[in-house]
Structure formats: structure tokens, C-alpha cells
CSV table of C-alpha atoms in Angstrom, one decimal:
chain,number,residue,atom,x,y,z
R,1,UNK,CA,-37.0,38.3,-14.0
R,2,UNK,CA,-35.4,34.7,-15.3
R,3,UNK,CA,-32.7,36.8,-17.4
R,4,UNK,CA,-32.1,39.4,-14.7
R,5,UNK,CA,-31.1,37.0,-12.4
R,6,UNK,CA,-29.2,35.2,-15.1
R,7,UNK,CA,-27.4,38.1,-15.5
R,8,UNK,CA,-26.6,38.6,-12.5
R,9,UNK,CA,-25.1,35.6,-11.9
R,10,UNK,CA,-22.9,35.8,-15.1
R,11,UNK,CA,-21.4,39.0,-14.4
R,12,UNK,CA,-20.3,37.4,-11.0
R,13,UNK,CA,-19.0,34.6,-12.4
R,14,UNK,CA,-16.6,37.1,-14.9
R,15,UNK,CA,-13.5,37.1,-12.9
R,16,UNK,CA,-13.7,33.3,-12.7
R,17,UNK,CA,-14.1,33.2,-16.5
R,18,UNK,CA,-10.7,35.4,-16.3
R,19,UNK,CA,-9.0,33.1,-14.1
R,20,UNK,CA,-10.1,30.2,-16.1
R,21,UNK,CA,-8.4,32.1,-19.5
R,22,UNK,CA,-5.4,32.4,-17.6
R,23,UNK,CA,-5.4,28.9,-16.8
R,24,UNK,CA,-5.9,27.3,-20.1
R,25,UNK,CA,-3.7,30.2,-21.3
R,26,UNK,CA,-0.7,28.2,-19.7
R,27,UNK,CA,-1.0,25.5,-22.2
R,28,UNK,CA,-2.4,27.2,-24.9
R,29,UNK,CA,-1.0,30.2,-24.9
R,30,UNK,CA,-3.5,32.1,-27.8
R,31,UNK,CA,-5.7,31.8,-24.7
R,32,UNK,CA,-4.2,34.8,-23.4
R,33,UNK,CA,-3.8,37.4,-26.3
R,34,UNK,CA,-6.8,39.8,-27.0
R,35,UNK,CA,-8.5,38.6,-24.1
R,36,UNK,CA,-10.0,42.2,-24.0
R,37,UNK,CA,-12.3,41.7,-26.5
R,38,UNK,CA,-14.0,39.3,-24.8
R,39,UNK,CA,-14.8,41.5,-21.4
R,40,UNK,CA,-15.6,44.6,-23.3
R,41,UNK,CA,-13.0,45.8,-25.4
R,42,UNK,CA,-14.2,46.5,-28.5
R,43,UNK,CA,-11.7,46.0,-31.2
R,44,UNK,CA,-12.7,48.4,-34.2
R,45,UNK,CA,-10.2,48.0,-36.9
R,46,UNK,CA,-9.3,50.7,-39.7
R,47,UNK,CA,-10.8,48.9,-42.1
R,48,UNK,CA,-15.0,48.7,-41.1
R,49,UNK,CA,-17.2,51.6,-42.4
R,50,UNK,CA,-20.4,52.8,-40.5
R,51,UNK,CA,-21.8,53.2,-43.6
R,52,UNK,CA,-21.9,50.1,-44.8
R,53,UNK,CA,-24.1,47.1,-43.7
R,54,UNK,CA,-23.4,44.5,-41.6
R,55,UNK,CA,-24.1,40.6,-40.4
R,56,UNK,CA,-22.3,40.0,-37.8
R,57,UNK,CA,-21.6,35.5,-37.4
R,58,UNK,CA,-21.1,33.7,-34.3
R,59,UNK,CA,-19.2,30.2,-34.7
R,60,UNK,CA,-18.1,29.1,-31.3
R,61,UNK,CA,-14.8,26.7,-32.8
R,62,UNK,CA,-13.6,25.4,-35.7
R,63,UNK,CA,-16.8,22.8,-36.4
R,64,UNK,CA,-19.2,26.3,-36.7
R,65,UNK,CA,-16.6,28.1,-38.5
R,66,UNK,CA,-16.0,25.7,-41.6
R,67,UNK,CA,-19.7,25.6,-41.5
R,68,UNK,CA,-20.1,29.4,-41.8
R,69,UNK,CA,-17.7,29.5,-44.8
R,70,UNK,CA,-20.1,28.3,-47.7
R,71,UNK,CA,-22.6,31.0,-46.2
R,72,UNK,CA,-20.3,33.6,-45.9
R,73,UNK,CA,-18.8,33.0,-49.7
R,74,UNK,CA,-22.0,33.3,-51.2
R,75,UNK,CA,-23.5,36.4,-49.6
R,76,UNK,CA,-20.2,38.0,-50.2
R,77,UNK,CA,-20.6,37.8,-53.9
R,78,UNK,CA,-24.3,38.5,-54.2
R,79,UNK,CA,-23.9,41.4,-52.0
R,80,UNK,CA,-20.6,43.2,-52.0
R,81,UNK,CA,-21.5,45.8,-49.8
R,82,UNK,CA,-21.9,44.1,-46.8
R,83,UNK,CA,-19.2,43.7,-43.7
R,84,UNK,CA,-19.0,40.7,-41.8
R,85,UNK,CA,-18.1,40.7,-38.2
R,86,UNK,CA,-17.0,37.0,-37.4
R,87,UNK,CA,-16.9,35.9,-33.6
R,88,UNK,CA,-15.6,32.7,-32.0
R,89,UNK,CA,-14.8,31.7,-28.5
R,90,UNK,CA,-11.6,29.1,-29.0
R,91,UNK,CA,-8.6,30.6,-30.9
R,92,UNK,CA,-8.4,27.2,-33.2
R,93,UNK,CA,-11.7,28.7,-34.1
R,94,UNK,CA,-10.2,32.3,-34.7
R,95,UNK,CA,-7.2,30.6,-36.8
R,96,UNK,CA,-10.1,28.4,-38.9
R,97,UNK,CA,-11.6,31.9,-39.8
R,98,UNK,CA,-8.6,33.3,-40.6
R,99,UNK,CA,-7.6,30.2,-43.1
R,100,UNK,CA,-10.8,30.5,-44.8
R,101,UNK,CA,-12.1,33.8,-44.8
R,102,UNK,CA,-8.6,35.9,-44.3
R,103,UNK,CA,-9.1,39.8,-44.4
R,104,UNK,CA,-12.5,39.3,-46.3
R,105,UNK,CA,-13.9,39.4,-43.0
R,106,UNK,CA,-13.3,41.3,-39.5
R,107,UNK,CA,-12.6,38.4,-36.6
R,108,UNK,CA,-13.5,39.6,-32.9
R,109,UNK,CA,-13.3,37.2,-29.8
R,110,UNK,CA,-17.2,36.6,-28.9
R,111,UNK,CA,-18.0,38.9,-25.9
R,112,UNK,CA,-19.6,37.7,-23.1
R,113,UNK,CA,-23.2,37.2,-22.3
R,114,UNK,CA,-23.2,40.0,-19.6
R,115,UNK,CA,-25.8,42.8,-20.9
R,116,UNK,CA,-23.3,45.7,-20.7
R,117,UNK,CA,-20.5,43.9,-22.4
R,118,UNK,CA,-23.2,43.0,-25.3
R,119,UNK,CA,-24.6,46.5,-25.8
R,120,UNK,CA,-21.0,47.3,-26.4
R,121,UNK,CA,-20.5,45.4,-29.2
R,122,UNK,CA,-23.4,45.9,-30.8
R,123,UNK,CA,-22.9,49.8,-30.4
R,124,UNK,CA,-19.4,49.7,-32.3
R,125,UNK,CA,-20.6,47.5,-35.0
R,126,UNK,CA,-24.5,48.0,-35.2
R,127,UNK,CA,-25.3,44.8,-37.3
R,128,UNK,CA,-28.5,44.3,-39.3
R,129,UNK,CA,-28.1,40.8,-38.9
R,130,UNK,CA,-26.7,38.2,-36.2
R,131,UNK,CA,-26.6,34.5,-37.4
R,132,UNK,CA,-25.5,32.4,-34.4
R,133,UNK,CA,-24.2,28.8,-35.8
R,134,UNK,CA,-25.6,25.2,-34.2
R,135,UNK,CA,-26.3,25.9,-30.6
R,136,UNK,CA,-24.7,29.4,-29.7
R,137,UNK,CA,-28.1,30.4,-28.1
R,138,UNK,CA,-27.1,33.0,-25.6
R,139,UNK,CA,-30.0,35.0,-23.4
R,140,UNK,CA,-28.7,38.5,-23.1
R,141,UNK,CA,-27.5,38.3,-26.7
R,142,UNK,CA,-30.5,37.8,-28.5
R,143,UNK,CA,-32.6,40.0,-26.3
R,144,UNK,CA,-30.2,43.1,-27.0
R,145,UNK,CA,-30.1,42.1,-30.2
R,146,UNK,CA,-33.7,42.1,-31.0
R,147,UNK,CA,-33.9,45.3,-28.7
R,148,UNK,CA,-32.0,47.0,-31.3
R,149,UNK,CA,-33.7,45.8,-34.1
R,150,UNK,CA,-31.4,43.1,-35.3
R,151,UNK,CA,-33.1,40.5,-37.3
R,152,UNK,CA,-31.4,36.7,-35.4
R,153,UNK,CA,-31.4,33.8,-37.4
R,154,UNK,CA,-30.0,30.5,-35.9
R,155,UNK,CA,-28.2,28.8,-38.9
R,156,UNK,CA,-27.4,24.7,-39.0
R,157,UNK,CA,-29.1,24.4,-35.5
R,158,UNK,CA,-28.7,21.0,-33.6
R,159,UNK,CA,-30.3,20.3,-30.4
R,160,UNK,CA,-29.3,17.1,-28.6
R,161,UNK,CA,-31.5,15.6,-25.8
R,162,UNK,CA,-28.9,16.0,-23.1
R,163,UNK,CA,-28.7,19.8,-24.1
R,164,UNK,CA,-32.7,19.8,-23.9
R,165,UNK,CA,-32.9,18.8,-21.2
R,166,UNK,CA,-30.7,21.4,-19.5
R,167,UNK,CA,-32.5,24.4,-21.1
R,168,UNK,CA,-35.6,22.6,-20.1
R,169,UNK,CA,-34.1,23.7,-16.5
R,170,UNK,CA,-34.5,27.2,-17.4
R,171,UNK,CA,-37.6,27.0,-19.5
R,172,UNK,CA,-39.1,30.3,-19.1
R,173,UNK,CA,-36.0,32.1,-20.3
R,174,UNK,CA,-35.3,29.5,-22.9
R,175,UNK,CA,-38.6,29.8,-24.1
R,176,UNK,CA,-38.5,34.0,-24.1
R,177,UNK,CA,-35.4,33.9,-25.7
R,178,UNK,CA,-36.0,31.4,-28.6
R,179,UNK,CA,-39.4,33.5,-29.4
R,180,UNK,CA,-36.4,36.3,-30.0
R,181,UNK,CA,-35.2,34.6,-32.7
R,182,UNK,CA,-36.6,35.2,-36.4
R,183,UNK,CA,-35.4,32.1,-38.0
R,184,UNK,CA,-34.4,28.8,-36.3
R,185,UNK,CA,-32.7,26.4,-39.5
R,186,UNK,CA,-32.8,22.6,-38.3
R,187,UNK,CA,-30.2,20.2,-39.2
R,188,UNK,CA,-32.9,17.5,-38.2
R,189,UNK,CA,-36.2,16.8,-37.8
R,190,UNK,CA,-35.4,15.4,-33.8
R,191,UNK,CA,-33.3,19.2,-33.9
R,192,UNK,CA,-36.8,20.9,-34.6
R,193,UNK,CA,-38.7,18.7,-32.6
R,194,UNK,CA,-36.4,19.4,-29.1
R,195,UNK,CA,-36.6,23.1,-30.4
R,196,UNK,CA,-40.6,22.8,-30.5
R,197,UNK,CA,-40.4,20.7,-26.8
R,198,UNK,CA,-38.8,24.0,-25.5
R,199,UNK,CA,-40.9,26.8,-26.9
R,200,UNK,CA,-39.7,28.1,-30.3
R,201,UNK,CA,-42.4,28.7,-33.3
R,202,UNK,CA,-41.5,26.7,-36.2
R,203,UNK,CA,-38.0,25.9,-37.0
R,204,UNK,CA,-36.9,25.0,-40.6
R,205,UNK,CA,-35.6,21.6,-41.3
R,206,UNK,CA,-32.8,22.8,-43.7
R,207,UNK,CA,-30.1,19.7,-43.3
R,208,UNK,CA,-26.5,20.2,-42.1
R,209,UNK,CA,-24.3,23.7,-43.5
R,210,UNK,CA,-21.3,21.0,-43.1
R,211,UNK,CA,-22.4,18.9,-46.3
R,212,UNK,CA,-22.2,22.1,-48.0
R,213,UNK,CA,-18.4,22.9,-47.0
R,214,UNK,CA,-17.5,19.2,-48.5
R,215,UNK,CA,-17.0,18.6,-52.0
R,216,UNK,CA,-17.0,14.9,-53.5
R,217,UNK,CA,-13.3,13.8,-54.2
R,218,UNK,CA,-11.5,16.3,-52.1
R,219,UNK,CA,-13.4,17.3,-49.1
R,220,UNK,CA,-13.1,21.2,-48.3
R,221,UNK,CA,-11.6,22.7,-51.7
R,222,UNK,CA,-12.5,19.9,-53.8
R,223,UNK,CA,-8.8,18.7,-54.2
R,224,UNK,CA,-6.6,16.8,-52.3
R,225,UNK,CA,-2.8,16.7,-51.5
R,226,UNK,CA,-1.8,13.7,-49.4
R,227,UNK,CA,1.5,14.6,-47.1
R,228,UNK,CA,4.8,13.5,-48.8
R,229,UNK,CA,6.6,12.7,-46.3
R,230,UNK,CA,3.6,11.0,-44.5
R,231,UNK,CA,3.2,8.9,-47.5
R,232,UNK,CA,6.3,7.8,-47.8
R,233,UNK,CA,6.5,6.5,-44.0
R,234,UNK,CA,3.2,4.8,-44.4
R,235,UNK,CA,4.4,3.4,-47.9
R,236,UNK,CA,2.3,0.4,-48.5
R,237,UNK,CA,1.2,-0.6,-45.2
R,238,UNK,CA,-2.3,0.2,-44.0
R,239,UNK,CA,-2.9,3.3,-42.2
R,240,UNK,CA,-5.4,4.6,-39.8
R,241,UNK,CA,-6.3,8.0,-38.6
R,242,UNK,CA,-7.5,8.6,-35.7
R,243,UNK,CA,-8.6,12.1,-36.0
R,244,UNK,CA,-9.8,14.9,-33.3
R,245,UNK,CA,-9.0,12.4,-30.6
R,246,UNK,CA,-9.5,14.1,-26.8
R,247,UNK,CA,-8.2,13.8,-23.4
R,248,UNK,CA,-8.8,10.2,-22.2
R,249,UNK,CA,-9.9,9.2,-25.4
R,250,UNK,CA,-6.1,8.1,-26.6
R,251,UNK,CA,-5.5,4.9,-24.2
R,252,UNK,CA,-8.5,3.2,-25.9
R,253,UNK,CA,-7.4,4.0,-29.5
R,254,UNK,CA,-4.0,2.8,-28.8
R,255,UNK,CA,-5.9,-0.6,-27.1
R,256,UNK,CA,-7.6,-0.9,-30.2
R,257,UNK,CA,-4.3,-0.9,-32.0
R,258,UNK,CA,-2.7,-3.4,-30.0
R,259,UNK,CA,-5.4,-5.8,-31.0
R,260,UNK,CA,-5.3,-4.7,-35.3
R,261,UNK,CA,-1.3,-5.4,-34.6
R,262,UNK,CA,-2.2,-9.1,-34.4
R,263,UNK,CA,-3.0,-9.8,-37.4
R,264,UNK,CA,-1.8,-6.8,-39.0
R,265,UNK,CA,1.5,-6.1,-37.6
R,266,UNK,CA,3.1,-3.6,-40.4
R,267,UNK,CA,-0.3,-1.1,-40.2
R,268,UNK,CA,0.7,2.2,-38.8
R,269,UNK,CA,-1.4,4.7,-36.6
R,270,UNK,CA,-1.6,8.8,-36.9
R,271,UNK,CA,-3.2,10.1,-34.2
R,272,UNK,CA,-4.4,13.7,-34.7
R,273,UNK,CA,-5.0,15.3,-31.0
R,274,UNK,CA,-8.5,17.8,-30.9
R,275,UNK,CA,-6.3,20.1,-29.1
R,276,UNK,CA,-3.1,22.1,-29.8
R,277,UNK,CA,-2.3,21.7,-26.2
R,278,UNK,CA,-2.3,18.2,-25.6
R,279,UNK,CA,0.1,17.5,-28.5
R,280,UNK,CA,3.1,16.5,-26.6
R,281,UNK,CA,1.0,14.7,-23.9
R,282,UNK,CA,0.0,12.6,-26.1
R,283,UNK,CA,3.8,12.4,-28.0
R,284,UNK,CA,4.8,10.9,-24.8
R,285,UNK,CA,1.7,8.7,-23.9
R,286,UNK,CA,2.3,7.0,-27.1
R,287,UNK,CA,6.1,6.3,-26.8
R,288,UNK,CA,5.3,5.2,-22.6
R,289,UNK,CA,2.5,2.7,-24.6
R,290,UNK,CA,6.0,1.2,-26.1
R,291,UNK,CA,5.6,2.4,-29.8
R,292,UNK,CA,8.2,4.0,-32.1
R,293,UNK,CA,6.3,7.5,-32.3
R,294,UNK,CA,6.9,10.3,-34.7
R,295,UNK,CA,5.7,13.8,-35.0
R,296,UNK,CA,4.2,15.5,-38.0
R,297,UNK,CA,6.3,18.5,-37.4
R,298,UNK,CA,9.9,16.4,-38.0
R,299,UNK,CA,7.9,14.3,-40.6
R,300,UNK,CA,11.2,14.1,-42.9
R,301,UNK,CA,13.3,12.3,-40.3
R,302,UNK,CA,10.5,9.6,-40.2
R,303,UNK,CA,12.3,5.7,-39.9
R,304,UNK,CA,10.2,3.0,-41.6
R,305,UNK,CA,10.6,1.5,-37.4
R,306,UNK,CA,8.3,4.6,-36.7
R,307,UNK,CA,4.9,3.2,-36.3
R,308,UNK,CA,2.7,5.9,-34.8
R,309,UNK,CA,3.0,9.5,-36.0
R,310,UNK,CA,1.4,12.3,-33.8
R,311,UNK,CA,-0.3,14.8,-36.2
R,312,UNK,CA,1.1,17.7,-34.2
R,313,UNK,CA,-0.6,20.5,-36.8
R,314,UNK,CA,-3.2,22.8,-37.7
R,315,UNK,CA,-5.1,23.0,-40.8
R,316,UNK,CA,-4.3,19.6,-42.1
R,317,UNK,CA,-7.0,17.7,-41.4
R,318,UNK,CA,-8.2,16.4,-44.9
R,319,UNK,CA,-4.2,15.6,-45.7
R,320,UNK,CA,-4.2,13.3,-43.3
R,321,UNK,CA,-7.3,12.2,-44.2
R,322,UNK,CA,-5.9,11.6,-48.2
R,323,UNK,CA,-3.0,8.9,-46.6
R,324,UNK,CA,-5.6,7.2,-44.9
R,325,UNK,CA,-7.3,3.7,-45.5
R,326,UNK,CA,-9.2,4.0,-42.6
R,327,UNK,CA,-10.8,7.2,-40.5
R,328,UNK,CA,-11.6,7.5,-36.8
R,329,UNK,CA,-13.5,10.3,-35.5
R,330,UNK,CA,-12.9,10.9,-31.9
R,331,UNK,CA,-14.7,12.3,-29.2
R,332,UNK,CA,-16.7,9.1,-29.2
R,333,UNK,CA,-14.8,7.0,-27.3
R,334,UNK,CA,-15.5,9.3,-24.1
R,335,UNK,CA,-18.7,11.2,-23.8
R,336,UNK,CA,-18.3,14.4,-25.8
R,337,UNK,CA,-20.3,13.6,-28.5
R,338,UNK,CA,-18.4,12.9,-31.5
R,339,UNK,CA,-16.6,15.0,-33.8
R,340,UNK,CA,-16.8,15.9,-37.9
R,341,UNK,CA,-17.4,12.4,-39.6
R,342,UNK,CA,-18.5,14.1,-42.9
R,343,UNK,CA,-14.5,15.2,-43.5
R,344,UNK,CA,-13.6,11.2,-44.5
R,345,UNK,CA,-16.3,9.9,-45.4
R,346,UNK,CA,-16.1,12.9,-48.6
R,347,UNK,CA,-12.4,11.3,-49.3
R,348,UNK,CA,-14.2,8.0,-49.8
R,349,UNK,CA,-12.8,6.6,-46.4
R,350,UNK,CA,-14.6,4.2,-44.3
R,351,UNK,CA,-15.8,5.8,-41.1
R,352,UNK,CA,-15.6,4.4,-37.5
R,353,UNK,CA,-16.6,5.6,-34.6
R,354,UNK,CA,-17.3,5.2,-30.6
R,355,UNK,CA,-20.7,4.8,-29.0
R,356,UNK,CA,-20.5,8.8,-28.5
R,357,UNK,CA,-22.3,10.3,-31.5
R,358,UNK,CA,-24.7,13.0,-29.9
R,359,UNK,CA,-22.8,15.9,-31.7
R,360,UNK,CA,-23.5,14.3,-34.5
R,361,UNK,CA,-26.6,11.8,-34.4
R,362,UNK,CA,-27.9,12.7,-37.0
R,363,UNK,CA,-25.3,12.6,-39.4
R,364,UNK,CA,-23.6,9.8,-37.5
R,365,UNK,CA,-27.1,7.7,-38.3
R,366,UNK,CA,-27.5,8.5,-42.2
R,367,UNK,CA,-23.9,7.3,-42.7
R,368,UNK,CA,-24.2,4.2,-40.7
R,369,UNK,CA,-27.6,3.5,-42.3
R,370,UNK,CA,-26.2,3.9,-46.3
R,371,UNK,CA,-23.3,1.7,-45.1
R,372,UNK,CA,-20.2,4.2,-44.5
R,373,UNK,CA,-20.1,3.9,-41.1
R,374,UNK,CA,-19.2,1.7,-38.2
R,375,UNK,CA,-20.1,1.9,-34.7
R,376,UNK,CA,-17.9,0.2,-31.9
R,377,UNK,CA,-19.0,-0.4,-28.4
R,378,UNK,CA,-15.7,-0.1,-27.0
R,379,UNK,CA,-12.1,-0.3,-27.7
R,380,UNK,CA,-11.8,-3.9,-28.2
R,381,UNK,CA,-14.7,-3.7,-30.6
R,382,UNK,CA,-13.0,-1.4,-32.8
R,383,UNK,CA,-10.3,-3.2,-32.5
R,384,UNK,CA,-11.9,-6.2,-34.2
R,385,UNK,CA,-13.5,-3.4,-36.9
R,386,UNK,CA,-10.3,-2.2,-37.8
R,387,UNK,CA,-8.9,-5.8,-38.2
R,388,UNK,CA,-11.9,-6.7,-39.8
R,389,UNK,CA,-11.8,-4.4,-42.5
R,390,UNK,CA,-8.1,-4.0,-43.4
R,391,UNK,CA,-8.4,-7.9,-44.1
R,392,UNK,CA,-11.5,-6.7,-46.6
R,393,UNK,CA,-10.4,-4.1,-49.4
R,394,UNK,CA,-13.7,-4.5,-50.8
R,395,UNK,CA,-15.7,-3.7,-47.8
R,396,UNK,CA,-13.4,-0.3,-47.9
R,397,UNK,CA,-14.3,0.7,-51.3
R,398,UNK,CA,-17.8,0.3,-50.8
R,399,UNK,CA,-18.2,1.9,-47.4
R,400,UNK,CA,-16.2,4.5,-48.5
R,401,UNK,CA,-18.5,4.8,-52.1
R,402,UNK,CA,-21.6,4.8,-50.0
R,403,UNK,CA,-20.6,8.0,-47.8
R,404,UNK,CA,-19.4,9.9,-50.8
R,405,UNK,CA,-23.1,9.3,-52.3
R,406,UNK,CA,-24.7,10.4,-48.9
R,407,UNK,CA,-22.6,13.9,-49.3
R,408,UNK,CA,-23.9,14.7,-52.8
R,409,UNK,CA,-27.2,13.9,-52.3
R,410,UNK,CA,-27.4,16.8,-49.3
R,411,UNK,CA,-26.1,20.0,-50.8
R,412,UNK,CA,-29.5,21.6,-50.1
R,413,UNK,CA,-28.6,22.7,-46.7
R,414,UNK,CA,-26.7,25.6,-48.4
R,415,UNK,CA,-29.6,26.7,-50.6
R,416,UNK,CA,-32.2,26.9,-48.0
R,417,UNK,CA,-30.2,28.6,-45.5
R,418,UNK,CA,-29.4,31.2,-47.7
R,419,UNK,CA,-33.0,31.3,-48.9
R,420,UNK,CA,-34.1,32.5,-45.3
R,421,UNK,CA,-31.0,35.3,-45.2
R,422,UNK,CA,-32.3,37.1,-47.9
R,423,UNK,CA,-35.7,37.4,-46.8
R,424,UNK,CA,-34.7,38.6,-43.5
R,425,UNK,CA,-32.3,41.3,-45.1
């Protein structure tokens, strides 16, 4: 009765979901193109066969997606002769895919949670297997889905407790669905604890998927190719990154910089916005704050007067990274939880962070614990940690040495995920 009304009340709320794409679409306009897919409109391309198997992957945005990569690799070469049918919800997350799986794989914008929109999608592909990455836990989904006879594996689940808290709200149908669900891998033994508070078996304490898409001394690929033309503006003065930054977020970084200008007045800033959108807002919040401010895009016409650059690009995450001395992760200066601090910390940078971290507590707390990270309470106090340790080269190296240990000692994630694949398949 719980997911009746549920779905009810979703396919009522469809035409304000349309509305919503449109609106978003005005700023980003990727927003707006295949939104079909989403309500119903099954994309089959050319290239999928009936006849062959398939696993279809959902990876809400990019986080999931470069997650999903080592997984997808892998069973690719062990089994040749299985299709993969990758969803996401954000196109940053379709353009990740694309990057790092290209036409090895068949992208399709998530469809909705409304039963008839479902049972569409799972009629034109007919998967043997859905894998839903983190916390893509979706009622009408995984019932269809297991109605059908596809096994459902969740795959580097986290669970924080203000996401508990709201499926506790719905607890019968959180608790039918997650019985649905063959296989629940944990990043975390507080993930499989809130997963046990709320009904589900016995979930797997695997680790996090996103140590396994990091290689020691070069992050994603193993290599790494610092910007030219980034490097020559930043020279020999001390740079920070401020990566993944998000709306409201930006006026406390820049406070924060106007406090390491005191007693580091030559540093420079690049401030890489979460959102494709927001890159000019924050272009011109920057040069309103009083700075010289630059754009990644017109990097070559950079003047040694600029002193904040705007990383106004896609894909070019762990470049930016490579000029660094110093990383910020955003989305822990305002309350959405932190972003991907495993990214520096496998260049060897030292990480710092807001008081935000419940996207990654986990993560957020084995770094700080081994040394590699640094937590501020608010902009003033990271401020004073940025100060603090561009006066202290040492302190760098060994913050920076201590999260590139913490990454090699947790490739197992990988390994046991995979492990629980093949014995559903």
C-alpha cells in the first residue's frame, strides 16, 4: 500500500519534474536535450543485441560514475559478452561516462521512479543485473526489478544519519524495498549499521569503489600532467585549489584568502566551481571581491597581476590538482556534505576541508586520523590552516605522504565488490 501511494504521488509530481528540467535547462542547457529518456522514451541504439546479456549501472553524477569505472573495466574483460546499460541523472554525470567508458558502454538518462516508466526500460533492455551505486535506492525500481527476476546489488553503498533518518520516515516501504535487494556492499561499518537500523539483512562492509579509481602518483590514470599555462601563472608562488566549490560556498573561500594574503601575499587561488552553470557567477563574484581573476578557458593570456583563476572546465580535475600545494574540497563549507577528498590526497596534496563531511565521513575521518587532513570550523579557521601550512613545507610533505599511504592500503574495495557480482551472475 506504502509504494502505491508512493507512486502515486510521483507520477503527479512528473510535470513539475518537467518544469524543473526546463528551469535548470536555462543555465545548463544539457538539461534539456534527451529529456525523453527520462519520462519514458526509451532510447535503443543500433548497436545493443537481445541476445546478449546485460547489467544495466545506475550512477546518479559524476562521484558514482568514476566509481563505477574500475567495476565496469574489469567485468568487461572477464566477460566480453556482456552489455552494459549505464544511467545517470545529471549530464556532468553523462559526460563523466562518456570520458571513461566511451562507446564501450550504452549511456541512457535514468528514468523515473514511476512504475510504467520503469517497466519500460526494463522491457527494451531486459537486464540480468542492476547495480545501483552509493544511495540510488529507488522503490518502484527495485520492486520491478526483482519482479522480473533481476538480481539488485547496491555497490559502494553509504548511508548518512540525516539520510536515515528520512527513510526512517517511510520505514515500511524502506524496509520492503531493501529486503528486494540481493546484495547491499558497505563503504562503512556506520553505512551497514544505518542499513541494519532500517531493515536490510546483512550488508557487506567492502570499503569505498573510489579508492579503487585512484592510483598512487597520479590519481585516476596513474599519471599526471599539470596545466602549462596554469603553471606558468602560478610560477613559484604557492597555490591553492579550491576544488568542487558550490553556490554560497565561494564568499567564505575567498574570506579565507583574504586572511592567507597577510602573510602570504604572492599565493594565488583557482577556484574550480561544482557546477558548469555557475562558472561565470562566480568569474564575476571574484573580480566584485576586488581580485585580478582569470579563466581557465583564456589561460594563455594569463598576467603574473592575475591572482585567482576560475577553473571554468570539465574533466580536469586532477590537472588542477598536479599545480597545486594545497587542496580544498568544497561542499563543506555549506551543508551539502563534502565532496571527493580522495582525488588530492592520491597527488600527495594536503587536504582541507569545512565542518561539512557527511558525504564523506568516513573517508573524511581515516584521512584526518593518518594525518592528511584538516578540518576548519569556519572560514577564518581555514584561513589560519592555509597560512599555517604554506609557512611549513614539511608539514605538506608529510600530510600529503600520509594520505597517499591511506589510498594503497584500501584497494580491497574493488576485489570484494567484484567478488559478490560474480556470484550473483
Amino acid at each position: 500500500m506504502q509504494r502505491a501511494i508512493y507512486s502515486i504521488i510521483f507520477t503527479l509530481a512528473l510535470p513539475l519534474v518537467w518544469i524543473r528540467l526546463l528551469w535548470r535547462s536555462r543555465k545548463s542547457p544539457a538539461y534539456r536535450q534527451r529529456m525523453g529518456e527520462r519520462f519514458g522514451r526509451i532510447r535503443v541504439p543500433d548497436s545493443f543485441d537481445p541476445k546478449r546479456p546485460v547489467i544495466w549501472l545506475h550512477a546518479v553524477s559524476v562521484g558514482e560514475s568514476m566509481a563505477a569505472a574500475p567495476l565496469v573495466s574489469v567485468l568487461q574483460a572477464e566477460m566480453p559478452d556482456l552489455q552494459f546499460v549505464v544511467t545517470t541523472m545529471t549530464p556532468t554525470g553523462a559526460e563523466r561516462v562518456r570520458q571513461q567508458m566511451g562507446e564501450s558502454v550504452i549511456h541512457h538518462y535514468a528514468p523515473y521512479d514511476a512504475p510504467w516508466i520503469v517497466n519500460r526500460f526494463l522491457a527494451a533492455f531486459r537486464p540480468e543485473m542492476l547495480i545501483l551505486m552509493e544511495t540510488e535506492l529507488w522503490p518502484n525500481t527495485i520492486h520491478l526489478a526483482h519482479r522480473r527476476g533481476v538480481k539488485v546489488l547496491l555497490a559502494n553503498g553509504r548511508l548518512s544519519e540525516k539520510s536515515r533518518r528520512s527513510y526512517a520516515r517511510i520505514k515500511g516501504l524502506t524496509r520492503n524495498m531493501l529486503r528486494l535487494v540481493h546484495t547491499i556492499c558497505v563503504q562503512a561499518e556506520e553505512d551497514a549499521a544505518r542499513f541494519r537500523e532500517l531493515g536490510a539483512g546483512a550488508p557487506l562492509v567492502t570499503g569505498s569503489l573510489k579508492f579503487a579509481a585512484l592510483g598512487v602518483d597520479g590519481g585516476a590514470d596513474g599519471q599526471s600532467f599539470p596545466l602549462a599555462a596554469i603553471q606558468a601563472w602560478k610560477g613559484d608562488r604557492e597555490l591553492i585549489v579550491a576544488a568542487s566549490t558550490r553556490e554560497g560556498e565561494e564568499p567564505a573561500v575567498l574570506a579565507a584568502w583574504r586572511r592567507c594574503l597577510e602573510a602570504f601575499p604572492h599565493a594565488r587561488l583557482l577556484i574550480v566551481p561544482r557546477h558548469p552553470e555557475r562558472f561565470d557567477q562566480v568569474f564575476e563574484l571574484c573580480a566584485a571581491a576586488g581580485f585580478a581573476t582569470g579563466r581557465r578557458s583564456r589561460a594563455e593570456s594569463l598576467e603574473s597581476a592575475t591572482r585567482i583563476v576560475v577553473g571554468d572546465s570539465m574533466g580536469e580535475m586532477m590537472e588542477y590538482f598536479a599545480c597545486a600545494d594545497i587542496a580544498f574540497v568544497g561542499g563543506s563549507l555549506v551543508d551539502t556534505g563534502c565532496h571527493n577528498v580522495l582525488e588530492p590526497a592520491a597527488l600527495g596534496l594536503p587536504v582541507t576541508i569545512g565542518p561539512s563531511r557527511f558525504n564523506f565521513a568516513a573517508i573524511c575521518e581515516l584521512l584526518e586520523n593518518a594525518g592528511a587532513l584538516r578540518s576548519a570550523a569556519d572560514s577564518e579557521d581555514l584561513g589560519d590552516i592555509w597560512s599555517e601550512l604554506l609557512a611549513d613545507r614539511d608539514s605538506q610533505k608529510r600530510m600529503g605522504e600520509a594520505g597517499m599511504a591511506i589510498i594503497a592500503a584500501n584497494q580491497q574495495a574493488l576485489a570484494l565488490t567484484l567478488k559478490e557480482i560474480r556470484r550473483l551472475l
